[in-house]
Coordinates of C-alpha atoms in Angstrom, one line a residue:
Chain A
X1 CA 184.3 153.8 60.0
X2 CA 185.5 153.7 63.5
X3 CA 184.6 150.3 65.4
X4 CA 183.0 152.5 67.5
X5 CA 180.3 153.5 65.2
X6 CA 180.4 150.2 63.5
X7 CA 178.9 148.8 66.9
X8 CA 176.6 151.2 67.0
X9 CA 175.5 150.5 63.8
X10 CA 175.1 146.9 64.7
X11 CA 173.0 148.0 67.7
X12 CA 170.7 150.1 66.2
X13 CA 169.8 147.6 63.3
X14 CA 169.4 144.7 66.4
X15 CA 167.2 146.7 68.6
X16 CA 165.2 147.7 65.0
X17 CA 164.7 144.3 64.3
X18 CA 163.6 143.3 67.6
X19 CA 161.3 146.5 68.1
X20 CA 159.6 145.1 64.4
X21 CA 159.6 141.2 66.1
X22 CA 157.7 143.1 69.2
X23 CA 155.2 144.7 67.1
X24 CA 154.5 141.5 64.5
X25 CA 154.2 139.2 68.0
X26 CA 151.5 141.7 69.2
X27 CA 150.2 141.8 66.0
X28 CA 149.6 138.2 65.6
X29 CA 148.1 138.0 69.7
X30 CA 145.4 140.3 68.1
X31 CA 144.8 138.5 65.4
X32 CA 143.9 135.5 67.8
X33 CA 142.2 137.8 69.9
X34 CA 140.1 138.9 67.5
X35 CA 139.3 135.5 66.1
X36 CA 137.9 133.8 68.9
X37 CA 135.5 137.0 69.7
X38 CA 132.5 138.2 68.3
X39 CA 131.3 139.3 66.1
X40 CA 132.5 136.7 63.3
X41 CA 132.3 137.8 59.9
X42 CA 131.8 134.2 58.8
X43 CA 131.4 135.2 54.8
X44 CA 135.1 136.7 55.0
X45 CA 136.3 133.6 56.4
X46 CA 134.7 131.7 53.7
X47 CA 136.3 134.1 50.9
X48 CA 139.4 133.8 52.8
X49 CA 139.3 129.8 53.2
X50 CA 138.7 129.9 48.9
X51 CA 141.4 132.4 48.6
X52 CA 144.3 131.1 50.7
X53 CA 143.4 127.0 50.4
X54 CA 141.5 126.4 47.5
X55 CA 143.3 128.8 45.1
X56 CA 146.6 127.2 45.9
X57 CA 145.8 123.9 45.2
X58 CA 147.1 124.0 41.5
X59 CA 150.7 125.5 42.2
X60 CA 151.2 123.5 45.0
X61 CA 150.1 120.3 42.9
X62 CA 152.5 121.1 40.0
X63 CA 155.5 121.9 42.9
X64 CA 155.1 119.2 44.4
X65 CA 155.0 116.9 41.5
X66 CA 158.4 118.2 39.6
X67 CA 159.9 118.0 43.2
X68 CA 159.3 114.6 44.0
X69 CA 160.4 113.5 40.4
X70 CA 163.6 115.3 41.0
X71 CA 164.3 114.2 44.2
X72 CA 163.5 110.5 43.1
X73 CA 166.2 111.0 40.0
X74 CA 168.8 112.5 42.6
X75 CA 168.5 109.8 44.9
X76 CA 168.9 106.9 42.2
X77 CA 171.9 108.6 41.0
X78 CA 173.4 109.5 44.1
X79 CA 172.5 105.9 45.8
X80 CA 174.3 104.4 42.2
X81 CA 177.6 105.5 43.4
X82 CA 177.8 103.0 46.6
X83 CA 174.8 100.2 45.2
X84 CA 171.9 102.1 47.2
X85 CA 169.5 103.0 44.8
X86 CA 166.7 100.5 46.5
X87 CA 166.7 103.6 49.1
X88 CA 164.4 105.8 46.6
X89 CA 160.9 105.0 48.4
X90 CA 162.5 105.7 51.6
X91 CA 164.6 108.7 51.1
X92 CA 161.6 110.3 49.0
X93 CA 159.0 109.9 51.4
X94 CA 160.8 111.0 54.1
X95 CA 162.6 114.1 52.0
X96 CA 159.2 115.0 51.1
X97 CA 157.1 114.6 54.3
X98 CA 159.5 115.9 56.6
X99 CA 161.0 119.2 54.9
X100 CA 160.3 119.6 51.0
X101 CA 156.5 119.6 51.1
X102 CA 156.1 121.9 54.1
X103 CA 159.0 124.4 53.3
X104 CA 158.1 124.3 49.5
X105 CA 154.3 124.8 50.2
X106 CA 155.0 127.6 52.5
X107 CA 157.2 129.1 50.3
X108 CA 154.6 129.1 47.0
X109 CA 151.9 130.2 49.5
X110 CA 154.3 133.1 50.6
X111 CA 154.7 134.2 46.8
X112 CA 150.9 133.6 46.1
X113 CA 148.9 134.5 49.0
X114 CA 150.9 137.0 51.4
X115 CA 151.8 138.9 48.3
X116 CA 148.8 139.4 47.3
X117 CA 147.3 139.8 50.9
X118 CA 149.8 142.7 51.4
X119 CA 148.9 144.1 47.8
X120 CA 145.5 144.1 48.5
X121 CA 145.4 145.3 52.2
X122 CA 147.9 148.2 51.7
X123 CA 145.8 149.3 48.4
X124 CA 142.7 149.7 51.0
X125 CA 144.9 151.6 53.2
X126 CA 146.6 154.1 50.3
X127 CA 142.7 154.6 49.6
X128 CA 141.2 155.2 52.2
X129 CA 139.4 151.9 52.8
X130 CA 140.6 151.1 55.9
X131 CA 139.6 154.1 57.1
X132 CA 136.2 154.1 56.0
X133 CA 136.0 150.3 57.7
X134 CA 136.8 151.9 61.0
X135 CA 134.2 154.6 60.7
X136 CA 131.4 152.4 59.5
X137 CA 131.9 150.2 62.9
X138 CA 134.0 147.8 61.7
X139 CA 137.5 146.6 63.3
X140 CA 140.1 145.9 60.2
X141 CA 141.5 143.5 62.3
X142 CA 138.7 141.7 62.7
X143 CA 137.5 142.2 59.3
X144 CA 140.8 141.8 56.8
X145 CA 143.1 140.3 59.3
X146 CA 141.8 137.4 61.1
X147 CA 139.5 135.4 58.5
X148 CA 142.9 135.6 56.5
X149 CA 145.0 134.4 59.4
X150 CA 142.5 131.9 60.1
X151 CA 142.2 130.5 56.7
X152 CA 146.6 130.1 56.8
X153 CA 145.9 128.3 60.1
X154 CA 143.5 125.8 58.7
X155 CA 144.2 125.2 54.9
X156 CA 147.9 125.6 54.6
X157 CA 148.3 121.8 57.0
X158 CA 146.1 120.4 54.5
X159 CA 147.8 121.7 51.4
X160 CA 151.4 120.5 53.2
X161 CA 149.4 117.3 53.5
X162 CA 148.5 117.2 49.7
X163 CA 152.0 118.7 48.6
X164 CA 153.4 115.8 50.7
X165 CA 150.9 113.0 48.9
X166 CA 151.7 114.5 45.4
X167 CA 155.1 114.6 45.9
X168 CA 155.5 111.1 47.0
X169 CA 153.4 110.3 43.6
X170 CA 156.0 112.2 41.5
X171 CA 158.8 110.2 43.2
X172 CA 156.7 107.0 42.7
X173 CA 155.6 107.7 39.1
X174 CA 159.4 108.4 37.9
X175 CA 160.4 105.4 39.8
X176 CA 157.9 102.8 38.3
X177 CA 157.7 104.4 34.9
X178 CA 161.4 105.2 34.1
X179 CA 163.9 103.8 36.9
X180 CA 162.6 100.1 37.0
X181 CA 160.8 99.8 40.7
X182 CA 158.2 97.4 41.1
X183 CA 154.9 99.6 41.9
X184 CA 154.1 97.5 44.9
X185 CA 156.9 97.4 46.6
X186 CA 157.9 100.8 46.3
X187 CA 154.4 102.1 47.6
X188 CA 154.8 99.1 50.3
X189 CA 158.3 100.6 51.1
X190 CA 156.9 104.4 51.0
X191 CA 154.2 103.3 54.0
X192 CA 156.1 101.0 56.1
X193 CA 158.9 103.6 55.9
X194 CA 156.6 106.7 57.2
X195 CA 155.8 106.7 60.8
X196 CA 152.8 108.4 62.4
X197 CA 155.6 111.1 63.8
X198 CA 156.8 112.4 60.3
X199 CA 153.2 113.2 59.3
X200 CA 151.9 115.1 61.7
X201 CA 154.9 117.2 62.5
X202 CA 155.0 118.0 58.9
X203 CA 150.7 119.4 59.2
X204 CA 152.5 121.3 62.3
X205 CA 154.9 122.5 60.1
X206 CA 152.1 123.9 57.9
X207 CA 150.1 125.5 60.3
X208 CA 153.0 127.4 61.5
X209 CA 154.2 128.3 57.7
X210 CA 150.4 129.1 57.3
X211 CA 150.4 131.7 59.9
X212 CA 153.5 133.5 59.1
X213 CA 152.6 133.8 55.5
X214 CA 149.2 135.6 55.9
X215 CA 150.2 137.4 59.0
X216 CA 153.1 138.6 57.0
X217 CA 151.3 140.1 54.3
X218 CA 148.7 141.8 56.6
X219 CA 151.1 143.3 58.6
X220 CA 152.8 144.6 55.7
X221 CA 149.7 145.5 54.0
X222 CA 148.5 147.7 57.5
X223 CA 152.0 149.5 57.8
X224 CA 151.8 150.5 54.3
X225 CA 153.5 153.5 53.1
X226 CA 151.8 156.1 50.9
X227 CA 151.2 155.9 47.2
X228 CA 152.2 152.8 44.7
X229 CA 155.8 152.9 45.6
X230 CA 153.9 152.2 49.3
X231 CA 152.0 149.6 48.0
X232 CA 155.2 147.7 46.4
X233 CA 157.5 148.4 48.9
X234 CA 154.7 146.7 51.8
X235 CA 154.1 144.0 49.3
X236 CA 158.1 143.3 48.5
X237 CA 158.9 143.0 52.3
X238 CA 155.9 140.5 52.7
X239 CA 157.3 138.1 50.7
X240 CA 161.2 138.6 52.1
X241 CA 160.2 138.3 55.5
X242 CA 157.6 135.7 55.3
X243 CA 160.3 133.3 53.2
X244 CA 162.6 134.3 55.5
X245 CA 160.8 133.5 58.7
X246 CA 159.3 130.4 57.0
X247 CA 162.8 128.7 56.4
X248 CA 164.4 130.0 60.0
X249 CA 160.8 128.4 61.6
X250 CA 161.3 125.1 59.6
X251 CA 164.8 125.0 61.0
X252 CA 164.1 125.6 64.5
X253 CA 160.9 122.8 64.2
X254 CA 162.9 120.3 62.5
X255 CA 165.4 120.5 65.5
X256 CA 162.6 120.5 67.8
X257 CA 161.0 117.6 66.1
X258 CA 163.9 115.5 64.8
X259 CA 167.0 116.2 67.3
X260 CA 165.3 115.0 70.3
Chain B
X1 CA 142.0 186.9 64.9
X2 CA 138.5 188.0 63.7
X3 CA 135.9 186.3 65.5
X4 CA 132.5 186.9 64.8
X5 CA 129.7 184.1 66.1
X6 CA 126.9 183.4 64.2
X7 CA 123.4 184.3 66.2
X8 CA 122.6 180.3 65.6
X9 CA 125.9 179.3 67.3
X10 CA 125.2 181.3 70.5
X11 CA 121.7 179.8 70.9
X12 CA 122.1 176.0 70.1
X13 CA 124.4 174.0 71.9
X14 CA 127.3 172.5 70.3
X15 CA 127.5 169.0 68.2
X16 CA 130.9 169.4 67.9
X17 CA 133.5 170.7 70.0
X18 CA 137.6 171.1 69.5
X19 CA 139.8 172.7 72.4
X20 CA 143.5 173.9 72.1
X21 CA 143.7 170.4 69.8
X22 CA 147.1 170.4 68.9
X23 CA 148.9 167.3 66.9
X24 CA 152.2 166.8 65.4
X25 CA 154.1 164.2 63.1
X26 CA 157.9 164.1 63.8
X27 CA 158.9 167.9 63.4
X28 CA 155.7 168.8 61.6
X29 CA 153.3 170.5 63.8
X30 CA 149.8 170.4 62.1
X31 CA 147.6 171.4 64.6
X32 CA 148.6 174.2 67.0
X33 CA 145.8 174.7 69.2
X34 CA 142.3 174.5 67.1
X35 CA 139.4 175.9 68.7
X36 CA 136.0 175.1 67.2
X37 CA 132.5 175.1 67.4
X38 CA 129.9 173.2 65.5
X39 CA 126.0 173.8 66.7
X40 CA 123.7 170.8 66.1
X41 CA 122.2 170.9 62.5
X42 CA 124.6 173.0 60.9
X43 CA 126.8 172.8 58.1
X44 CA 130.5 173.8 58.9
X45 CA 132.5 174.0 56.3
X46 CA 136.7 174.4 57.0
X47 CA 138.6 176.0 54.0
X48 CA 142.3 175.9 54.1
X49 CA 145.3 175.3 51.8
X50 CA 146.3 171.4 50.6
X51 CA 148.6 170.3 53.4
X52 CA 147.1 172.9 56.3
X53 CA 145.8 170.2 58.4
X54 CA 142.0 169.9 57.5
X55 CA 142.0 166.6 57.0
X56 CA 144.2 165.5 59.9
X57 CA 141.6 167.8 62.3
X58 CA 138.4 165.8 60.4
X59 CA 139.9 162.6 61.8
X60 CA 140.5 163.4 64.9
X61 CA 137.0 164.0 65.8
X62 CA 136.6 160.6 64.5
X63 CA 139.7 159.4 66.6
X64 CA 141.3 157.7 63.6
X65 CA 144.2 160.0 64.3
X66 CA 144.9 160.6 67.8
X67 CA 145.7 164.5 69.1
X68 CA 148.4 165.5 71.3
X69 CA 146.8 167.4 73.6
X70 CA 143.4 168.9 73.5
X71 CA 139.8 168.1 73.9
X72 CA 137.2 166.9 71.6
X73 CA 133.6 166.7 72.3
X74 CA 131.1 164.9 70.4
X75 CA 127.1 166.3 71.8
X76 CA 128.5 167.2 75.3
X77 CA 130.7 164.0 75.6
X78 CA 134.4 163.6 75.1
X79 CA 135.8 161.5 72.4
X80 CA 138.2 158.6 73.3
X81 CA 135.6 157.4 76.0
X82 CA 132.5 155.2 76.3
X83 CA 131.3 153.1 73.5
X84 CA 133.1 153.3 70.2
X85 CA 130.8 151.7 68.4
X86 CA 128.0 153.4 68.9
X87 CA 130.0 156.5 68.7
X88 CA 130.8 155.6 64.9
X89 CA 127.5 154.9 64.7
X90 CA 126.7 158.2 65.2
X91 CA 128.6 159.4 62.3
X92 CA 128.6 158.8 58.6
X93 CA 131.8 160.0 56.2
X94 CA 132.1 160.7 52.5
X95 CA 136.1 159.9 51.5
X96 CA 137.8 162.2 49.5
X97 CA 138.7 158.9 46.8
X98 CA 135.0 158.0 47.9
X99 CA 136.8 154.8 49.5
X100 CA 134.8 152.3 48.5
X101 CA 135.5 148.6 49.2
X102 CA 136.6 147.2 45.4
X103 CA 135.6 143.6 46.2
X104 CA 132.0 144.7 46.9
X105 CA 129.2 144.9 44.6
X106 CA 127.7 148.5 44.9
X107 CA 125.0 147.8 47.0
X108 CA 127.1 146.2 49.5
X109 CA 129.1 148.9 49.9
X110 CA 126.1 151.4 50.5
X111 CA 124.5 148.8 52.9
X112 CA 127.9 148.0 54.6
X113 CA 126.9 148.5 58.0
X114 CA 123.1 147.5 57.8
X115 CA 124.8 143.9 56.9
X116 CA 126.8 143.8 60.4
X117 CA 127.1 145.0 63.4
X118 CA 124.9 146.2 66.0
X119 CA 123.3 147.8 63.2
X120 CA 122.4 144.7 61.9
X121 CA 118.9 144.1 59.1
X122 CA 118.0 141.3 56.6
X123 CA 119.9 141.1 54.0
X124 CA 116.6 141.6 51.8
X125 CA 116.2 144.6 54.1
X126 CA 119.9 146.0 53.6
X127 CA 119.5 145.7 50.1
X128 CA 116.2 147.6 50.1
X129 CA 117.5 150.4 51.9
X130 CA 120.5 151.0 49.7
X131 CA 118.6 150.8 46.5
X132 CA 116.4 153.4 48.1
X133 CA 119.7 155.6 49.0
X134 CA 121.4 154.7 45.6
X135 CA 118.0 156.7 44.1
X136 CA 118.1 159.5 46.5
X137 CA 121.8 160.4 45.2
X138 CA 119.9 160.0 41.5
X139 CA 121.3 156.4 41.0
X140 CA 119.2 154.0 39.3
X141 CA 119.0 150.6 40.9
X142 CA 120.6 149.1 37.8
X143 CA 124.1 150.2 39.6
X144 CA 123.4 148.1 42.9
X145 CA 125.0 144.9 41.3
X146 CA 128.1 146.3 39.9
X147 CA 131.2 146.2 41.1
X148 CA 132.7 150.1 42.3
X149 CA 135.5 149.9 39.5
X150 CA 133.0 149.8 36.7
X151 CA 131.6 153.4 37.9
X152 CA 132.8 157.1 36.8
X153 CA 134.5 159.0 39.8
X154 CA 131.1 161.1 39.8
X155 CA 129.0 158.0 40.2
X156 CA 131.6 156.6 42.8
X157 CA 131.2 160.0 44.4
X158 CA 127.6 159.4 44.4
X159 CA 127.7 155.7 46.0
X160 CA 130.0 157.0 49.2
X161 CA 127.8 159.7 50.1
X162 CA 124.9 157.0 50.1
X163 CA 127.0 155.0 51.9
X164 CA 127.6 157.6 54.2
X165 CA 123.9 158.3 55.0
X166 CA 122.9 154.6 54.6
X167 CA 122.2 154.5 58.4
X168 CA 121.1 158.1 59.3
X169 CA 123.4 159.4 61.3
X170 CA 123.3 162.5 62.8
X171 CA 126.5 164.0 61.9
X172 CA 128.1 163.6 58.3
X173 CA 132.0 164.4 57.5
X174 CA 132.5 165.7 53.8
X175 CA 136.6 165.3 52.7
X176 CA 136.6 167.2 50.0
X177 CA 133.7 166.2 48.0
X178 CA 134.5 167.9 44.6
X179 CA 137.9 166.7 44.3
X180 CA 138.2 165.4 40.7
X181 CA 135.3 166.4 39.2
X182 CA 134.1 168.1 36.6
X183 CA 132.4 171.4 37.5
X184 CA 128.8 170.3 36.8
X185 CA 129.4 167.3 38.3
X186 CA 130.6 169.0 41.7
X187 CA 128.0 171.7 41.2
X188 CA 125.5 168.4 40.9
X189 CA 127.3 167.0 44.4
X190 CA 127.1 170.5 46.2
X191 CA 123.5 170.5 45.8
X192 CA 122.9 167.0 46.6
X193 CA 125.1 167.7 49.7
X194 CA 123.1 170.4 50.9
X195 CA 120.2 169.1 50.3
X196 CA 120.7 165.8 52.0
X197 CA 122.0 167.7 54.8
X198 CA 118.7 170.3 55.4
X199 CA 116.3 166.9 54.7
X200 CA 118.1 165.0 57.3
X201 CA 118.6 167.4 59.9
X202 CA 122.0 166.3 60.6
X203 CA 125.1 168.5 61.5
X204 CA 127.8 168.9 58.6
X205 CA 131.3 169.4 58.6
X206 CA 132.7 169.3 54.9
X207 CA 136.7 170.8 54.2
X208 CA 137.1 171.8 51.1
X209 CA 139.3 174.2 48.9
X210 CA 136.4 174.8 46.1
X211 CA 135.0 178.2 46.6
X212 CA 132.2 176.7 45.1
X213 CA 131.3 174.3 47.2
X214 CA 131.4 176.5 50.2
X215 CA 128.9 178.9 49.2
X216 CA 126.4 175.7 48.3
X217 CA 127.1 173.7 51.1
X218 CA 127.9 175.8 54.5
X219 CA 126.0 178.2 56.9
X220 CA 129.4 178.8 58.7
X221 CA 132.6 178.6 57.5
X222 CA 136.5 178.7 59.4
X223 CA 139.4 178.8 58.0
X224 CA 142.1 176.7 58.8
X225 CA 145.2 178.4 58.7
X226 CA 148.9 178.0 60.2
X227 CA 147.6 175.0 62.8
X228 CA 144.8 177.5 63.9
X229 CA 141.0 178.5 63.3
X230 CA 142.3 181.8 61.2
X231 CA 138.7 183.4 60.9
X232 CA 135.1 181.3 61.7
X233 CA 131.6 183.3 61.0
X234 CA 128.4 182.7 59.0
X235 CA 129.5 182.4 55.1
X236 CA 127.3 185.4 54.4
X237 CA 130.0 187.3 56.6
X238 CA 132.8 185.5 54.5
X239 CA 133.1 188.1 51.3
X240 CA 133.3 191.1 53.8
X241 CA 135.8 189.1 56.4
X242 CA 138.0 192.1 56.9
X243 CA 140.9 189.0 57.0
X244 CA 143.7 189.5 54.4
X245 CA 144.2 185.8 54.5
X246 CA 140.1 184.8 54.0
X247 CA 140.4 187.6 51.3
X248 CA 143.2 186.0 49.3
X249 CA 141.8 182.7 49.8
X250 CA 138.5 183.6 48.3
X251 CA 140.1 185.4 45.4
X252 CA 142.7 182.5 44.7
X253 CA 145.4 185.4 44.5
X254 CA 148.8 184.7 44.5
X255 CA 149.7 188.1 46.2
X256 CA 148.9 188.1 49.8
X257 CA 149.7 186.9 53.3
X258 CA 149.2 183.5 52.6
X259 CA 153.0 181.6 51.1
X260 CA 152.2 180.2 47.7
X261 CA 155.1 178.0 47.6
X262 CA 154.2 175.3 50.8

C-alpha cells in the first residue's frame, strides 16, 4: 500500500468516526429534548426506572463485593513488601469510590442494560414496530428513547453509590475477618479518609456512564440493520462502543476531577 | 400505458394523491415517477412483484420514508406540512408482520393510541373500546389480556387490523395482509377487510401479491411496475386489461414481459 493511500485510509476512517460522534451528540440533544417536553409517558419511565436501576442491583452487588475483597488482598500484599499494610482502609475506599465502582458499574450496566436495550429496540425496528409507533402518533424518541435515557441518568449514580458502599464492605469484611484489622478502626479509617469530593465526583461519574450506556444501546438499536444478523450486529457494537466510551469518559473525568 | 378511469374516480374527489413521486436508495431507483389517484371511500389495491416498490410508495404517503421529488396529497393537502399528528391521526395501518408491540398485553396494543396522545380516553374507556374491536375482527375478549406472542399469526393478524381501526380513521393502509397465512385464514381476512372497509366508509389502500385478495378487497386496482403505475382501472376491468404484464401477473406465468429472476 502506498503511503498515499495509507493516509487516505486513515482519513476516511477519522472523518467516519467523527461523522458517527456528530450523529450520537445530536442523538443524545434529542433525547434531552424530548425529555423535558410533553407529552410524558410517565408508565415507560417507570418500566424503564425497574429495568435499568432496580434490575441491576444484584450484579452490581456481587461485582462490587468480589472487587473490594480483591482489592483489599492486593493491597495487604503489595503494602507487605515495604511494612504498609495499615494502608488497606485507605487505599480501598479510595480505589473504590474514585474509579472501581463507577467504571465497574458502568461497565456491568453496559453488558446488562445497553445490550439488551439495543436487542430489544432494533427487534421493534426489524419488525416493524417502530414504524407502527410512528403511525399511531407516537414519537419513538419520545417513547423508547428518553424514559430509557432518563432512567441511566437517574439510577446508574445511585447504583455507583451502592457499588461504592458494597465494595468498601468487601474490602472491610476480608480485612476484619481474615487479615487481622480491628473493625473500628478500619471503618474509622475508611470515613475519615473519604472526603466529600471523592463521593460526589464518583455519582458524576455515574450519571455520565449512565447516559452513555442507554444512549448507546438505543442508538444502536434505531440504526439497526435488517434481519437477525441486524439485530446482533446493532446489539454487539452497543456494548463495544458504550465500554469503550465509558472507560475513555472515566479517563477524561478523573483528570478533570483529580489533576486540578 | 393503458389508462382507463373508473366513472367513481372522475366524480369524487381524491383522498389520496401521488405526482411524478420518484425515490431512490443508493443506485436503486424504486420509484420513477408514480402517478396515482385514490377517490374518498374506495378501496385501491396496488399489485406488484416482491421488491417493486409497493411498500416503499405505502410509506411515503405516510412520510415514514421521505420521496425524492414529487408530490403527495392527503384530502387536498400536501403531506410534509401542517400538523403531523393529527395527520397520523387520520390514518390507521395494518403491518405486514402485524407489528405488534411484544411487551403489551393485547388490549393495549389495540387501544394504543386511545391510552395517549391527543386521542386520549379512560383507561376503562380504552379498554372498552378494544374489547369491542377485538369482537368485531371475531376475537373473544378472553385474548385482551394476553401477551401478542401467545397468539397464532392469524390471530395476530386479527389484533393489528383492530388496532388499525381502534380510532376510526378515515383512511386505512393494508401491507400485505395475507402474507403467511393459510388460505382460509386469508380468505377469512379478505372478507373481514372488505367488510370493515364498506361499514366504515373509509378509503383503502391494501398492496398485495395474492390474486385473491384483490378480487375480495379492491374496487380499483394499479399495478406497480418498473417504478411506475403500469395499468390502474376498476378490478372488474382487470381480467380483460389488454396489458401483457397485468395478464401475466394475474396468471402467475413465468412466460411473459415481466423478468422472473429479480
Amino acid at each position: 500500500m502506498t503511503p498515499f493511500a495509507l493516509l487516505a485510509r486513515l482519513g476516511a476512517a477519522v472523518l467516519g468516526l467523527m461523522a458517527s460522534l456528530g450523529r450520537i451528540t445530536l442523538f443524545t440533544l434529542s433525547a434531552f429534548s424530548h425529555m423535558v417536553r410533553p407529552p410524558y409517558y410517565a408508565r415507560e419511565v417507570l418500566n424503564a426506572l425497574i429495568q435499568v436501576g432496580w434490575m441491576s442491583l444484584p450484579v452490581v452487588g456481587l461485582t462490587a463485593i468480589f472487587t473490594g475483597g480483591a482489592l483489599a488482598l492486593q493491597i495487604y500484599a503489595g503494602g507487605a513488601r515495604f511494612n504498609a499494610e495499615a494502608v488497606v482502609p485507605q487505599i480501598v475506599a479510595i480505589g473504590m469510590v474514585r474509579e472501581l465502582g463507577p467504571v465497574l458499574v458502568g461497565l456491568m450496566i453496559a453488558a446488562r442494560v445497553t445490550s439488551s436495550i439495543a436487542a430489544e429496540i432494533a427487534t421493534m425496528k426489524v419488525t416493524e414496530q417502530i414504524d407502527a409507533l410512528v403511525t399511531l402518533s407516537t414519537h419513538p424518541m419520545k417513547y423508547l428513547v428518553a424514559p430509557r435515557v432518563l432512567a441511566g441518568l437517574l439510577t446508574v449514580p445511585l447504583m455507583v453509590g451502592v457499588g461504592d458502599i458494597i465494595g468498601i464492605m468487601g474490602g472491610y469484611l476480608v480485612s476484619t475477618k481474615s487479615l487481622g484489622f480491628n473493625p473500628a478502626s478500619y471503618m474509622i479509617n475508611t470515613v475519615n479518609f473519604l472526603a466529600a469530593h471523592d463521593i460526589y465526583t464518583s455519582l458524576l461519574k455515574g450519571a455520565a456512564f449512565g447516559v452513555i450506556a442507554t444512549v448507546m444501546g438505543c442508538y444502536y438499536g434505531m440504526q439497526s440493520g435488517r434481519g437477525a444478523q441486524g439485530v446482533g450486529r446493532a446489539t454487539k457494537s452497543s456494548v463495544e462502543a458504550a465500554a469503550v466510551l465509558i472507560l475513555a469518559t472515566n479517563f477524561v473525568l478523573t483528570g478533570v476531577f483529580f489533576s486540578i | 400505458m393503458t389508462q382507463s378511469q373508473t366513472q367513481t374516480t372522475d366524480q369524487i374527489p381524491a383522498m389520496i394523491k401521488l405526482e411524478n413521486v420518484s425515490k431512490s436508495f443508493g443506485d436503486n431507483a424504486v420509484l420513477k415517477g408514480v402517478d396515482l389517484q385514490i377517490a374518498r371511500g374506495t378501496s385501491m389495491v396496488i399489485i406488484g412483484g416482491s421488491g417493486t416498490g409497493k411498500s416503499v410508495m405505502l410509506k411515503s404517503v405516510l412520510g415514514l420514508i421521505q420521496q425524492d421529488s414529487g408530490r403527495i396529497f392527503v384530502d387536498g393537502n400536501e403531506t410534509g406540512s401542517g400538523d403531523r399528528d393529527a395527520f397520523l391521526a387520520r390514518f390507521g395501518m395494518l403491518f405486514q408482520g402485524a407489528a405488534l408491540f411484544d411487551s403489551l398485553p393485547v388490549w393495549q396494543n389495540v387501544a394504543f393510541r386511545l391510552l395517549r396522545g391527543s386521542l386520549k380516553r379512560p383507561r376503562d374507556e380504552a379498554r372498552e373500546i378494544a374489547i369491542d374491536k377485538l369482537r368485531r375482527v371475531g376475537l373473544k375478549a378472553d385474548v385482551a389480556d394476553r401477551l401478542p406472542a401467545e397468539l397464532s399469526g392469524g390471530m395476530q393478524k386479527r389484533v393489528g387490523l383492530a388496532r388499525a381501526i381502534a380510532a376510526d380513521p378515515e383512511i386505512i393502509f393494508f401491507d400485505e395482509p395475507t402474507t403467511g397465512l393459510d388460505p382460509i385464514m386469508s380468505g377469512v381476512i379478505n372478507e373481514l377487510i372488505r367488510e370493515i372497509v364498506v361499514e366504515m366508509g373509509a378509503t383503502a389502500m391494501t398492496i398485495t401479491h395474492d390474486m385473491s385478495s384483490v378480487r375480495v378487497i379492491s374496487d380499483n386496482v394499479a399495478m406497480l411496475h418498473g417504478g411506475k403505475i403500469r395499468w390502474t382501472g376498476p378490478v372488474s376491468d382487470m381480467d380483460a386489461s389488454g396489458d401483457p404484464y397485468v395478464e401475466q401477473f394475474i396468471s402467475g406465468s413465468a412466460e411473459g414481459p415481466i423478468e422472473s429472476v429479480r
